[in-house]
Amino acid sequence: MSYSPYVLKGQVALVTGGSSGIGEGAARCLAQAGAAVVINYHSDRAAAEQIVRDIISEGGAELAEGMPRAIAIGANVAKEEEVKAMFAQTIATFGTIDILVNNAGIQQDAAFVDMTLAQWNLVMNVNLTGQFLCAREAVKEFLRRGVKPDISCAAGKIICMSSVHQVIPWAGHVNYATSKGGLEMLMKSMAQELAPQKIRINSIAPGAIETQINTAAWSTPEMKAKLLQLIPAGRVGMPEDIGKAVVWLASDDSDYVNGTTLFVDGGMTLYPGFTKGG
Ligand code: NAP
């Protein structure tokens, strides 16, 4: 058995929320694996454009003539028309799309009794409806194009960025945890419906990863020590820990993996409170 360094050569990947954190890590890893990459951003155009420049200057797998190695597209994933326009621009630029990393996500934290409807709706709209809207546009294109065996044995792949909080309840964050719990069933139902069409859909559930979403949890030594009590592996995760898992789930190496969640969490879901006998 041999592994190609460019397992995703000839494929086009779109990463929502690719301008920061886990999405940025995923975009960089996908590009290193040979894919052309669309970096979606919401507010931080400058960050997205810097990542595009980095990917282009790093070079890599040979691309079809005239195809850019990376581009940035602004869109709010919670807005149907913006999502449609983003996919239209992607397909106009690259001809098609092979991989969607449904990654954009936010937190709006509050004690349950103080949580406003606006906070609830915002998180649901981005974290859950946003994933539905992007997945639907990707699937339309996967079905239109079908399988191209010289590119991949799948018609398309979707990786949904979930969280350990799809299974771990989270006081003070009920909107976020509910959005990720709902995402598990969205992912599984899509995977069941679309597997016969050779579309593979899976989730990644990160544990604590050093990004802007959770700076407060790891940026002081005291907070980091507290966080590490929850992580048997003894370290906080980095975006490339997730990026490597994204590449595997996007590649034909995981062709028999459908509708599952890969926990990339340093053991956070192993009930660490029981490490010393409970
Ligand atoms: P982050 O660094 O804050 O990045 C969030 C990304 O989402 C940014 O690129 C942001 O774009 C984008 N975004 C926010 N609202 C958007 C919208 N309406 N439309 C399009 N893009 C939008 O956070 P992160 O930690 O990388 O989080 C990425 C995903 O991983 C999320 O789904 C999160 O729930 C999940 N996750 C993270 C952790 C962790 O420990 N970090 C753990 C479990 C799960 P702009 O910056 O351009 O506005």
Tab-separated table of N, CA and C in Angstrom, residues 12 25 31 40 44-45 61 66 83 95 104 106 118 151 182 184 189 196 199 202 205 209 211 221 244 250 258 267:
chain	number	residue	atom	x	y	z
A	12	VAL	N	-11.676	20.141	-5.490
A	12	VAL	CA	-11.965	21.509	-5.055
A	12	VAL	C	-12.703	21.444	-3.720
A	25	GLY	N	-7.016	26.088	9.723
A	25	GLY	CA	-6.171	24.879	9.779
A	25	GLY	C	-6.614	23.863	8.741
A	31	ALA	N	-5.098	22.218	1.252
A	31	ALA	CA	-4.226	22.717	0.179
A	31	ALA	C	-2.938	21.892	0.132
A	40	ASN	N	-14.012	30.626	2.769
A	40	ASN	CA	-15.153	31.501	3.075
A	40	ASN	C	-14.869	32.280	4.358
A	44	ASP	N	-13.900	38.825	8.392
A	44	ASP	CA	-12.462	39.083	8.334
A	44	ASP	C	-11.877	38.783	6.950
A	45	ARG	N	-12.173	39.681	6.016
A	45	ARG	CA	-11.697	39.502	4.642
A	45	ARG	C	-10.162	39.499	4.575
A	61	ALA	N	0.568	20.663	-5.436
A	61	ALA	CA	0.169	19.774	-6.533
A	61	ALA	C	-0.135	20.582	-7.796
A	66	GLY	N	-5.041	27.358	-15.592
A	66	GLY	CA	-5.886	28.515	-15.303
A	66	GLY	C	-6.623	28.427	-13.979
A	83	VAL	N	-25.336	32.202	0.480
A	83	VAL	CA	-24.792	30.845	0.309
A	83	VAL	C	-24.893	30.435	-1.161
A	95	GLY	N	-15.323	25.132	-11.816
A	95	GLY	CA	-16.065	24.151	-12.619
A	95	GLY	C	-16.944	23.237	-11.789
A	104	ALA	N	-18.113	26.878	9.780
A	104	ALA	CA	-18.424	28.161	10.444
A	104	ALA	C	-19.289	27.929	11.675
A	106	ILE	N	-20.349	29.762	15.863
A	106	ILE	CA	-20.199	30.833	16.858
A	106	ILE	C	-20.751	30.384	18.209
A	118	ALA	N	-32.777	36.311	20.698
A	118	ALA	CA	-31.795	36.706	19.675
A	118	ALA	C	-30.525	35.858	19.793
A	151	ILE	N	-10.945	11.166	-10.266
A	151	ILE	CA	-10.773	12.194	-9.226
A	151	ILE	C	-11.030	11.594	-7.838
A	182	GLY	N	-28.196	18.873	17.452
A	182	GLY	CA	-29.036	18.835	16.252
A	182	GLY	C	-28.220	18.509	15.009
A	184	GLU	N	-25.715	16.581	14.797
A	184	GLU	CA	-25.430	15.142	14.679
A	184	GLU	C	-26.548	14.465	13.882
A	189	SER	N	-28.793	11.940	9.074
A	189	SER	CA	-29.930	11.778	8.158
A	189	SER	C	-29.512	12.078	6.728
A	196	PRO	N	-26.474	6.231	-1.068
A	196	PRO	CA	-26.673	5.501	-2.327
A	196	PRO	C	-26.219	6.293	-3.558
A	199	ILE	N	-22.430	9.898	-2.004
A	199	ILE	CA	-22.037	11.115	-1.288
A	199	ILE	C	-21.764	10.713	0.159
A	202	ASN	N	-19.834	13.045	7.032
A	202	ASN	CA	-19.384	12.687	8.382
A	202	ASN	C	-19.137	13.958	9.181
A	205	ALA	N	-15.815	15.956	15.766
A	205	ALA	CA	-16.147	16.605	17.041
A	205	ALA	C	-14.846	16.990	17.738
A	209	ILE	N	-9.673	23.229	21.267
A	209	ILE	CA	-8.663	23.578	20.272
A	209	ILE	C	-8.340	25.067	20.443
A	211	THR	N	-8.204	28.388	19.564
A	211	THR	CA	-8.681	29.321	18.522
A	211	THR	C	-9.324	30.517	19.228
A	221	PRO	N	-2.339	30.988	32.398
A	221	PRO	CA	-1.864	29.707	32.945
A	221	PRO	C	-2.900	29.061	33.861
A	244	LYS	N	-5.823	17.573	9.840
A	244	LYS	CA	-5.384	16.249	9.363
A	244	LYS	C	-6.570	15.281	9.289
A	250	ALA	N	-11.965	13.526	3.881
A	250	ALA	CA	-12.235	14.009	2.522
A	250	ALA	C	-11.637	13.092	1.458
A	258	ASN	N	-19.224	6.399	6.655
A	258	ASN	CA	-20.426	7.175	6.331
A	258	ASN	C	-21.221	7.474	7.592
A	267	GLY	N	-9.230	12.808	24.236
A	267	GLY	CA	-9.876	11.978	25.261
A	267	GLY	C	-10.867	12.731	26.136
